[in-house]
């Protein structure tokens, strides 16, 4: 059996509407947050979980981590049912919510860590070893005596990660971990997560809107929309399905020759941007056409921006 | 003038929006009133007092409970501004801030307490004799009491503006504020009717600003102050209003000046 | 044992946080002193004017006031997390963080906050208790001391249970905080005086529904040597257990409500 097995998961929320004029009771309506979602994840996998806002990503993570009780379906994580054996379950997992802190605001982060040690009942030796390794990898050593409120966003996120990994969880949920971080911090964080996954075999489920995070970290992605699972597989396959066009930027010695109608041309001074689909017009043929018109001085070929692809995908899936 | 009127109307709408909280608050206040009346009844039946009827005490309790809201601090928005420092921007503007906030606080207190007082007084009027509120001593007494409530309202608002003024200065709002409010609960007669304080204390206590807020009006209503004493009582209220308003004005003006000097 | 250690460490951290602003802390403590002092003053002035309340003398009244005050504010001091932090944690979704840790939710909530300012109120209450015991000339015995401790422990547990109601309401997004206050704070104010001065409906409320009379007043009356309703002495040791019963019932309701917790925010 898989490490995480989710079978026909359902969860609905009742929302109370604002009372309308002339009515005594407020109307209630039900929002189906998750509709028959099933998937499985093996130990040591690094999985990206994407979807537009309100798709049900957070709800899934909250059920998997034992915060919420689902309405129907079955979930096991390492043979535990999260919401039934909450205390036992959360001992083995770590969670980082990008926008919510689990450390104490006014005290040095070292004090927070040491209290977490007591909460998770981590033996002293194991704690010290783990803390040293983590603070080094996350470059926190010099910040241990600083209160959380004085840390920058990037430093804070590193401290949060450290706090959620102190007890050596086998499964890590990350919710928007790179939100608001600068480029350097982002890269460092990604590198750290890869290392954690590789060296400790930690299973990681990453929820994010940042497609670069997914592209850099996750060989496998799941797409959720309107509470249903829409895609589950390799990111490259997903992109290939929607990634049909290429953009060729060229600088020609002579005039641009007439091109087949499937090409779109945009002029930009001496440069020309040609958007084409290699399926209809193979790249080699296009180059031949261009070379026939004059010397090809410069040429670059680009795929489309990942974010645009995802937007196109959401549009097509009608999300 | 029109601006003040619309401030009143907005407040009214806001109060109506939170009617759930208002109803809960009224029920809670009624409950506290019943508990107090029960205690005073037991005390009276065990040891009847001369010169003061039980119905006067129960009336006192109900009027205090009904207008209790008036005594509470009432402008969370302004408090927030002070705490976050946003008030500094307003203080730098060359306008009469004191007048604006004084009017606003008065409006909030008036609306808040009228909305709550009406159902509570109705409830208290329906209670049997010796439990509920009794009729005013006379029609003139009622009118004088109404005047007294209005003057009392102006007095509470002036007082609140003063504590706001101090708060702006120290920024440690909770301590100062809580102290001011707590003195208010004791010496305005909310915890124990001022008429039950030792007679020797009463002469001094009734002169304090806290007594002007509700105690004077209640005494006018029950006839504890005879009609002949009424002018003097109302005069004391008026004197305190003048004193407290001028103190508040001076304090706010100084805060404003200080900020402008620092703000360079 | 392990939980006690966790609690002590949390408290140390909480105190550290609070004492970061000493001036504010002192001022707020002073405010608490004025508040509870005012309540106490009311009782003193009542005694001054009326001398007694039914069969209860001045000393008895101070004793009743003191036992309620000490118990209530001790609970508020150490149960701050339940009454203050928990409802706002539910609304902001911060409760998620606690659910992600391998400890009981209530344990963590209690560890979450402490309100040391209440020490001022507790001091006033203790003064009233000592004064009352002196004036009523209580002959202290081992059994009476035991009754006092049991009463305060059970009373505290009862109050903690009542504080849970606000939490339950918040989880179920019922907005009736004022009505809950009528039970807890109203109960405190009402039961500062002996229960038998009240008409029947109030007596039923504070005997059956929120049994302050059973947990605090029955033992207090026994200590003062004037058993409540003429009940036998053993009642002073049995009736306080109703505090535990109420707490258990409310705790079960709390657990049930937690299953319906819907963490808000993303």
PDB file of N, CA and C in Angstrom, chain A residues 118-201:
ATOM      1  N   UNK A 118      10.278  20.252  23.623  1.00  0.00           N
ATOM      2  CA  UNK A 118       9.479  19.688  24.715  1.00  0.00           C
ATOM      3  C   UNK A 118       8.110  19.233  24.232  1.00  0.00           C
ATOM      4  N   UNK A 119       7.520  20.025  23.332  1.00  0.00           N
ATOM      5  CA  UNK A 119       6.191  19.678  22.843  1.00  0.00           C
ATOM      6  C   UNK A 119       6.231  18.354  22.091  1.00  0.00           C
ATOM      7  N   UNK A 120       7.265  18.166  21.264  1.00  0.00           N
ATOM      8  CA  UNK A 120       7.364  16.945  20.462  1.00  0.00           C
ATOM      9  C   UNK A 120       8.099  15.826  21.191  1.00  0.00           C
ATOM     10  N   UNK A 121       8.519  16.095  22.416  1.00  0.00           N
ATOM     11  CA  UNK A 121       9.262  15.119  23.221  1.00  0.00           C
ATOM     12  C   UNK A 121      10.464  14.572  22.450  1.00  0.00           C
ATOM     13  N   UNK A 122      11.257  15.473  21.879  1.00  0.00           N
ATOM     14  CA  UNK A 122      12.468  15.038  21.179  1.00  0.00           C
ATOM     15  C   UNK A 122      13.567  14.863  22.221  1.00  0.00           C
ATOM     16  N   UNK A 123      14.263  13.715  22.224  1.00  0.00           N
ATOM     17  CA  UNK A 123      15.355  13.530  23.184  1.00  0.00           C
ATOM     18  C   UNK A 123      16.438  14.601  22.977  1.00  0.00           C
ATOM     19  N   UNK A 124      17.068  14.992  24.071  1.00  0.00           N
ATOM     20  CA  UNK A 124      18.017  16.099  24.036  1.00  0.00           C
ATOM     21  C   UNK A 124      19.106  15.928  22.970  1.00  0.00           C
ATOM     22  N   UNK A 125      19.717  14.728  22.950  1.00  0.00           N
ATOM     23  CA  UNK A 125      20.840  14.540  22.027  1.00  0.00           C
ATOM     24  C   UNK A 125      20.393  14.659  20.571  1.00  0.00           C
ATOM     25  N   UNK A 126      19.299  13.995  20.288  1.00  0.00           N
ATOM     26  CA  UNK A 126      18.792  14.022  18.916  1.00  0.00           C
ATOM     27  C   UNK A 126      18.475  15.461  18.521  1.00  0.00           C
ATOM     28  N   UNK A 127      17.905  16.214  19.478  1.00  0.00           N
ATOM     29  CA  UNK A 127      17.525  17.601  19.220  1.00  0.00           C
ATOM     30  C   UNK A 127      18.752  18.437  18.895  1.00  0.00           C
ATOM     31  N   UNK A 128      19.794  18.274  19.715  1.00  0.00           N
ATOM     32  CA  UNK A 128      20.972  19.111  19.508  1.00  0.00           C
ATOM     33  C   UNK A 128      21.643  18.829  18.177  1.00  0.00           C
ATOM     34  N   UNK A 129      21.656  17.531  17.836  1.00  0.00           N
ATOM     35  CA  UNK A 129      22.278  17.152  16.572  1.00  0.00           C
ATOM     36  C   UNK A 129      21.496  17.740  15.395  1.00  0.00           C
ATOM     37  N   UNK A 130      20.201  17.557  15.480  1.00  0.00           N
ATOM     38  CA  UNK A 130      19.311  18.011  14.416  1.00  0.00           C
ATOM     39  C   UNK A 130      19.375  19.544  14.291  1.00  0.00           C
ATOM     40  N   UNK A 131      19.352  20.216  15.444  1.00  0.00           N
ATOM     41  CA  UNK A 131      19.363  21.679  15.439  1.00  0.00           C
ATOM     42  C   UNK A 131      20.631  22.198  14.773  1.00  0.00           C
ATOM     43  N   UNK A 132      21.752  21.544  15.099  1.00  0.00           N
ATOM     44  CA  UNK A 132      23.005  22.014  14.526  1.00  0.00           C
ATOM     45  C   UNK A 132      22.989  21.862  13.012  1.00  0.00           C
ATOM     46  N   UNK A 133      22.544  20.678  12.567  1.00  0.00           N
ATOM     47  CA  UNK A 133      22.512  20.427  11.124  1.00  0.00           C
ATOM     48  C   UNK A 133      21.586  21.417  10.423  1.00  0.00           C
ATOM     49  N   UNK A 134      20.429  21.640  11.011  1.00  0.00           N
ATOM     50  CA  UNK A 134      19.434  22.509  10.368  1.00  0.00           C
ATOM     51  C   UNK A 134      19.874  23.970  10.363  1.00  0.00           C
ATOM     52  N   UNK A 135      20.393  24.442  11.492  1.00  0.00           N
ATOM     53  CA  UNK A 135      20.780  25.854  11.538  1.00  0.00           C
ATOM     54  C   UNK A 135      21.912  26.125  10.558  1.00  0.00           C
ATOM     55  N   UNK A 136      22.757  25.112  10.382  1.00  0.00           N
ATOM     56  CA  UNK A 136      23.846  25.308   9.438  1.00  0.00           C
ATOM     57  C   UNK A 136      23.310  25.359   8.006  1.00  0.00           C
ATOM     58  N   UNK A 137      22.476  24.376   7.687  1.00  0.00           N
ATOM     59  CA  UNK A 137      21.950  24.307   6.327  1.00  0.00           C
ATOM     60  C   UNK A 137      21.088  25.517   6.003  1.00  0.00           C
ATOM     61  N   UNK A 138      20.381  26.025   6.990  1.00  0.00           N
ATOM     62  CA  UNK A 138      19.465  27.143   6.740  1.00  0.00           C
ATOM     63  C   UNK A 138      20.085  28.488   7.109  1.00  0.00           C
ATOM     64  N   UNK A 139      21.352  28.484   7.462  1.00  0.00           N
ATOM     65  CA  UNK A 139      22.092  29.703   7.826  1.00  0.00           C
ATOM     66  C   UNK A 139      21.384  30.497   8.921  1.00  0.00           C
ATOM     67  N   UNK A 140      21.068  29.803   9.984  1.00  0.00           N
ATOM     68  CA  UNK A 140      20.354  30.465  11.082  1.00  0.00           C
ATOM     69  C   UNK A 140      21.226  30.666  12.310  1.00  0.00           C
ATOM     70  N   UNK A 141      22.442  30.109  12.261  1.00  0.00           N
ATOM     71  CA  UNK A 141      23.268  30.070  13.471  1.00  0.00           C
ATOM     72  C   UNK A 141      23.397  31.428  14.152  1.00  0.00           C
ATOM     73  N   UNK A 142      23.581  32.475  13.372  1.00  0.00           N
ATOM     74  CA  UNK A 142      23.785  33.801  13.976  1.00  0.00           C
ATOM     75  C   UNK A 142      22.485  34.451  14.436  1.00  0.00           C
ATOM     76  N   UNK A 143      21.362  33.854  14.056  1.00  0.00           N
ATOM     77  CA  UNK A 143      20.077  34.509  14.342  1.00  0.00           C
ATOM     78  C   UNK A 143      19.346  33.899  15.528  1.00  0.00           C
ATOM     79  N   UNK A 144      19.960  32.845  16.108  1.00  0.00           N
ATOM     80  CA  UNK A 144      19.231  32.084  17.121  1.00  0.00           C
ATOM     81  C   UNK A 144      18.778  32.911  18.312  1.00  0.00           C
ATOM     82  N   UNK A 145      19.522  33.977  18.625  1.00  0.00           N
ATOM     83  CA  UNK A 145      19.162  34.767  19.809  1.00  0.00           C
ATOM     84  C   UNK A 145      18.274  35.967  19.467  1.00  0.00           C
ATOM     85  N   UNK A 146      17.857  36.061  18.218  1.00  0.00           N
ATOM     86  CA  UNK A 146      17.019  37.182  17.797  1.00  0.00           C
ATOM     87  C   UNK A 146      15.547  36.811  17.910  1.00  0.00           C
ATOM     88  N   UNK A 147      14.723  37.711  18.463  1.00  0.00           N
ATOM     89  CA  UNK A 147      13.285  37.433  18.485  1.00  0.00           C
ATOM     90  C   UNK A 147      12.720  37.372  17.069  1.00  0.00           C
ATOM     91  N   UNK A 148      11.721  36.556  16.908  1.00  0.00           N
ATOM     92  CA  UNK A 148      11.146  36.324  15.582  1.00  0.00           C
ATOM     93  C   UNK A 148      10.710  37.631  14.920  1.00  0.00           C
ATOM     94  N   UNK A 149      10.132  38.530  15.727  1.00  0.00           N
ATOM     95  CA  UNK A 149       9.559  39.746  15.135  1.00  0.00           C
ATOM     96  C   UNK A 149      10.613  40.637  14.493  1.00  0.00           C
ATOM     97  N   UNK A 150      11.908  40.418  14.837  1.00  0.00           N
ATOM     98  CA  UNK A 150      12.958  41.260  14.259  1.00  0.00           C
ATOM     99  C   UNK A 150      13.577  40.646  13.008  1.00  0.00           C
ATOM    100  N   UNK A 151      13.095  39.457  12.603  1.00  0.00           N
ATOM    101  CA  UNK A 151      13.684  38.800  11.436  1.00  0.00           C
ATOM    102  C   UNK A 151      13.028  39.287  10.140  1.00  0.00           C
ATOM    103  N   UNK A 152      13.790  39.213   9.054  1.00  0.00           N
ATOM    104  CA  UNK A 152      13.214  39.551   7.749  1.00  0.00           C
ATOM    105  C   UNK A 152      12.348  38.387   7.284  1.00  0.00           C
ATOM    106  N   UNK A 153      11.577  38.618   6.236  1.00  0.00           N
ATOM    107  CA  UNK A 153      10.652  37.599   5.753  1.00  0.00           C
ATOM    108  C   UNK A 153      11.381  36.301   5.394  1.00  0.00           C
ATOM    109  N   UNK A 154      12.510  36.442   4.701  1.00  0.00           N
ATOM    110  CA  UNK A 154      13.265  35.271   4.290  1.00  0.00           C
ATOM    111  C   UNK A 154      13.826  34.522   5.490  1.00  0.00           C
ATOM    112  N   UNK A 155      14.359  35.289   6.437  1.00  0.00           N
ATOM    113  CA  UNK A 155      14.902  34.663   7.643  1.00  0.00           C
ATOM    114  C   UNK A 155      13.800  33.965   8.421  1.00  0.00           C
ATOM    115  N   UNK A 156      12.629  34.609   8.450  1.00  0.00           N
ATOM    116  CA  UNK A 156      11.514  34.054   9.199  1.00  0.00           C
ATOM    117  C   UNK A 156      11.091  32.713   8.602  1.00  0.00           C
ATOM    118  N   UNK A 157      11.040  32.678   7.263  1.00  0.00           N
ATOM    119  CA  UNK A 157      10.632  31.445   6.609  1.00  0.00           C
ATOM    120  C   UNK A 157      11.633  30.333   6.901  1.00  0.00           C
ATOM    121  N   UNK A 158      12.921  30.683   6.934  1.00  0.00           N
ATOM    122  CA  UNK A 158      13.925  29.674   7.249  1.00  0.00           C
ATOM    123  C   UNK A 158      13.750  29.182   8.681  1.00  0.00           C
ATOM    124  N   UNK A 159      13.445  30.110   9.588  1.00  0.00           N
ATOM    125  CA  UNK A 159      13.231  29.718  10.985  1.00  0.00           C
ATOM    126  C   UNK A 159      12.014  28.798  11.102  1.00  0.00           C
ATOM    127  N   UNK A 160      10.953  29.129  10.350  1.00  0.00           N
ATOM    128  CA  UNK A 160       9.740  28.291  10.374  1.00  0.00           C
ATOM    129  C   UNK A 160      10.083  26.879   9.898  1.00  0.00           C
ATOM    130  N   UNK A 161      10.840  26.800   8.803  1.00  0.00           N
ATOM    131  CA  UNK A 161      11.212  25.497   8.262  1.00  0.00           C
ATOM    132  C   UNK A 161      11.999  24.702   9.302  1.00  0.00           C
ATOM    133  N   UNK A 162      12.938  25.384   9.921  1.00  0.00           N
ATOM    134  CA  UNK A 162      13.754  24.734  10.938  1.00  0.00           C
ATOM    135  C   UNK A 162      12.854  24.185  12.042  1.00  0.00           C
ATOM    136  N   UNK A 163      11.907  25.025  12.504  1.00  0.00           N
ATOM    137  CA  UNK A 163      11.003  24.609  13.568  1.00  0.00           C
ATOM    138  C   UNK A 163      10.176  23.400  13.187  1.00  0.00           C
ATOM    139  N   UNK A 164       9.776  23.328  11.922  1.00  0.00           N
ATOM    140  CA  UNK A 164       8.895  22.227  11.545  1.00  0.00           C
ATOM    141  C   UNK A 164       9.669  20.954  11.200  1.00  0.00           C
ATOM    142  N   UNK A 165      10.999  21.051  11.164  1.00  0.00           N
ATOM    143  CA  UNK A 165      11.789  19.862  10.841  1.00  0.00           C
ATOM    144  C   UNK A 165      12.554  19.323  12.047  1.00  0.00           C
ATOM    145  N   UNK A 166      12.455  20.030  13.170  1.00  0.00           N
ATOM    146  CA  UNK A 166      13.254  19.651  14.349  1.00  0.00           C
ATOM    147  C   UNK A 166      12.995  18.225  14.809  1.00  0.00           C
ATOM    148  N   UNK A 167      11.732  17.800  14.709  1.00  0.00           N
ATOM    149  CA  UNK A 167      11.405  16.465  15.202  1.00  0.00           C
ATOM    150  C   UNK A 167      11.581  15.402  14.126  1.00  0.00           C
ATOM    151  N   UNK A 168      12.265  15.763  13.047  1.00  0.00           N
ATOM    152  CA  UNK A 168      12.563  14.800  12.002  1.00  0.00           C
ATOM    153  C   UNK A 168      11.347  14.163  11.378  1.00  0.00           C
ATOM    154  N   UNK A 169      10.418  14.975  10.828  1.00  0.00           N
ATOM    155  CA  UNK A 169       9.193  14.402  10.259  1.00  0.00           C
ATOM    156  C   UNK A 169       9.493  13.593   8.995  1.00  0.00           C
ATOM    157  N   UNK A 170       8.667  12.587   8.744  1.00  0.00           N
ATOM    158  CA  UNK A 170       8.865  11.790   7.529  1.00  0.00           C
ATOM    159  C   UNK A 170       8.088  12.403   6.371  1.00  0.00           C
ATOM    160  N   UNK A 171       7.154  13.323   6.710  1.00  0.00           N
ATOM    161  CA  UNK A 171       6.329  13.952   5.686  1.00  0.00           C
ATOM    162  C   UNK A 171       6.271  15.444   5.973  1.00  0.00           C
ATOM    163  N   UNK A 172       6.466  16.234   4.916  1.00  0.00           N
ATOM    164  CA  UNK A 172       6.478  17.684   5.108  1.00  0.00           C
ATOM    165  C   UNK A 172       5.472  18.333   4.159  1.00  0.00           C
ATOM    166  N   UNK A 173       4.552  19.125   4.728  1.00  0.00           N
ATOM    167  CA  UNK A 173       3.626  19.904   3.903  1.00  0.00           C
ATOM    168  C   UNK A 173       4.121  21.335   3.838  1.00  0.00           C
ATOM    169  N   UNK A 174       4.220  21.862   2.637  1.00  0.00           N
ATOM    170  CA  UNK A 174       4.635  23.256   2.501  1.00  0.00           C
ATOM    171  C   UNK A 174       3.533  24.010   1.770  1.00  0.00           C
ATOM    172  N   UNK A 175       3.065  25.083   2.392  1.00  0.00           N
ATOM    173  CA  UNK A 175       2.016  25.877   1.763  1.00  0.00           C
ATOM    174  C   UNK A 175       2.600  27.240   1.408  1.00  0.00           C
ATOM    175  N   UNK A 176       2.806  27.488   0.142  1.00  0.00           N
ATOM    176  CA  UNK A 176       3.363  28.768  -0.314  1.00  0.00           C
ATOM    177  C   UNK A 176       4.640  29.146   0.426  1.00  0.00           C
ATOM    178  N   UNK A 177       5.642  28.286   0.423  1.00  0.00           N
ATOM    179  CA  UNK A 177       6.815  28.601   1.240  1.00  0.00           C
ATOM    180  C   UNK A 177       7.642  29.762   0.693  1.00  0.00           C
ATOM    181  N   UNK A 178       7.558  30.040  -0.589  1.00  0.00           N
ATOM    182  CA  UNK A 178       8.436  31.072  -1.151  1.00  0.00           C
ATOM    183  C   UNK A 178       7.716  32.389  -1.363  1.00  0.00           C
ATOM    184  N   UNK A 179       6.503  32.513  -0.838  1.00  0.00           N
ATOM    185  CA  UNK A 179       5.734  33.735  -1.075  1.00  0.00           C
ATOM    186  C   UNK A 179       6.466  34.937  -0.452  1.00  0.00           C
ATOM    187  N   UNK A 180       6.651  35.965  -1.263  1.00  0.00           N
ATOM    188  CA  UNK A 180       7.278  37.188  -0.763  1.00  0.00           C
ATOM    189  C   UNK A 180       8.792  37.135  -0.592  1.00  0.00           C
ATOM    190  N   UNK A 181       9.430  36.050  -1.030  1.00  0.00           N
ATOM    191  CA  UNK A 181      10.880  35.966  -0.846  1.00  0.00           C
ATOM    192  C   UNK A 181      11.622  36.537  -2.054  1.00  0.00           C
ATOM    193  N   UNK A 182      12.852  37.056  -1.813  1.00  0.00           N
ATOM    194  CA  UNK A 182      13.646  37.547  -2.945  1.00  0.00           C
ATOM    195  C   UNK A 182      14.305  36.370  -3.659  1.00  0.00           C
ATOM    196  N   UNK A 183      14.893  36.651  -4.807  1.00  0.00           N
ATOM    197  CA  UNK A 183      15.400  35.582  -5.666  1.00  0.00           C
ATOM    198  C   UNK A 183      16.426  34.712  -4.957  1.00  0.00           C
ATOM    199  N   UNK A 184      17.350  35.357  -4.219  1.00  0.00           N
ATOM    200  CA  UNK A 184      18.407  34.585  -3.569  1.00  0.00           C
ATOM    201  C   UNK A 184      17.817  33.635  -2.530  1.00  0.00           C
ATOM    202  N   UNK A 185      16.909  34.167  -1.725  1.00  0.00           N
ATOM    203  CA  UNK A 185      16.297  33.325  -0.685  1.00  0.00           C
ATOM    204  C   UNK A 185      15.539  32.170  -1.310  1.00  0.00           C
ATOM    205  N   UNK A 186      14.839  32.455  -2.410  1.00  0.00           N
ATOM    206  CA  UNK A 186      14.066  31.405  -3.080  1.00  0.00           C
ATOM    207  C   UNK A 186      14.964  30.267  -3.516  1.00  0.00           C
ATOM    208  N   UNK A 187      16.062  30.627  -4.187  1.00  0.00           N
ATOM    209  CA  UNK A 187      16.965  29.594  -4.693  1.00  0.00           C
ATOM    210  C   UNK A 187      17.542  28.772  -3.544  1.00  0.00           C
ATOM    211  N   UNK A 188      17.947  29.470  -2.478  1.00  0.00           N
ATOM    212  CA  UNK A 188      18.531  28.766  -1.334  1.00  0.00           C
ATOM    213  C   UNK A 188      17.522  27.799  -0.722  1.00  0.00           C
ATOM    214  N   UNK A 189      16.275  28.260  -0.636  1.00  0.00           N
ATOM    215  CA  UNK A 189      15.225  27.439  -0.043  1.00  0.00           C
ATOM    216  C   UNK A 189      14.977  26.187  -0.873  1.00  0.00           C
ATOM    217  N   UNK A 190      14.920  26.381  -2.191  1.00  0.00           N
ATOM    218  CA  UNK A 190      14.692  25.225  -3.064  1.00  0.00           C
ATOM    219  C   UNK A 190      15.810  24.204  -2.922  1.00  0.00           C
ATOM    220  N   UNK A 191      17.026  24.719  -2.871  1.00  0.00           N
ATOM    221  CA  UNK A 191      18.169  23.829  -2.747  1.00  0.00           C
ATOM    222  C   UNK A 191      18.073  23.026  -1.451  1.00  0.00           C
ATOM    223  N   UNK A 192      17.687  23.735  -0.387  1.00  0.00           N
ATOM    224  CA  UNK A 192      17.579  23.071   0.903  1.00  0.00           C
ATOM    225  C   UNK A 192      16.531  21.961   0.862  1.00  0.00           C
ATOM    226  N   UNK A 193      15.388  22.260   0.251  1.00  0.00           N
ATOM    227  CA  UNK A 193      14.307  21.271   0.216  1.00  0.00           C
ATOM    228  C   UNK A 193      14.731  20.035  -0.573  1.00  0.00           C
ATOM    229  N   UNK A 194      15.446  20.276  -1.681  1.00  0.00           N
ATOM    230  CA  UNK A 194      15.909  19.144  -2.476  1.00  0.00           C
ATOM    231  C   UNK A 194      16.838  18.254  -1.662  1.00  0.00           C
ATOM    232  N   UNK A 195      17.705  18.920  -0.907  1.00  0.00           N
ATOM    233  CA  UNK A 195      18.674  18.191  -0.109  1.00  0.00           C
ATOM    234  C   UNK A 195      17.952  17.379   0.977  1.00  0.00           C
ATOM    235  N   UNK A 196      16.997  18.022   1.637  1.00  0.00           N
ATOM    236  CA  UNK A 196      16.232  17.367   2.705  1.00  0.00           C
ATOM    237  C   UNK A 196      15.539  16.119   2.146  1.00  0.00           C
ATOM    238  N   UNK A 197      14.982  16.260   0.955  1.00  0.00           N
ATOM    239  CA  UNK A 197      14.275  15.159   0.316  1.00  0.00           C
ATOM    240  C   UNK A 197      15.238  14.025  -0.053  1.00  0.00           C
ATOM    241  N   UNK A 198      16.379  14.409  -0.563  1.00  0.00           N
ATOM    242  CA  UNK A 198      17.328  13.417  -1.045  1.00  0.00           C
ATOM    243  C   UNK A 198      17.999  12.694   0.111  1.00  0.00           C
ATOM    244  N   UNK A 199      18.463  13.470   1.095  1.00  0.00           N
ATOM    245  CA  UNK A 199      19.294  12.866   2.135  1.00  0.00           C
ATOM    246  C   UNK A 199      18.491  12.187   3.235  1.00  0.00           C
ATOM    247  N   UNK A 200      17.339  12.776   3.606  1.00  0.00           N
ATOM    248  CA  UNK A 200      16.566  12.167   4.692  1.00  0.00           C
ATOM    249  C   UNK A 200      15.350  11.396   4.196  1.00  0.00           C
ATOM    250  N   UNK A 201      15.171  11.396   2.895  1.00  0.00           N
ATOM    251  CA  UNK A 201      14.043  10.645   2.337  1.00  0.00           C
ATOM    252  C   UNK A 201      12.697  11.227   2.734  1.00  0.00           C
TER     253      UNK A 201
END
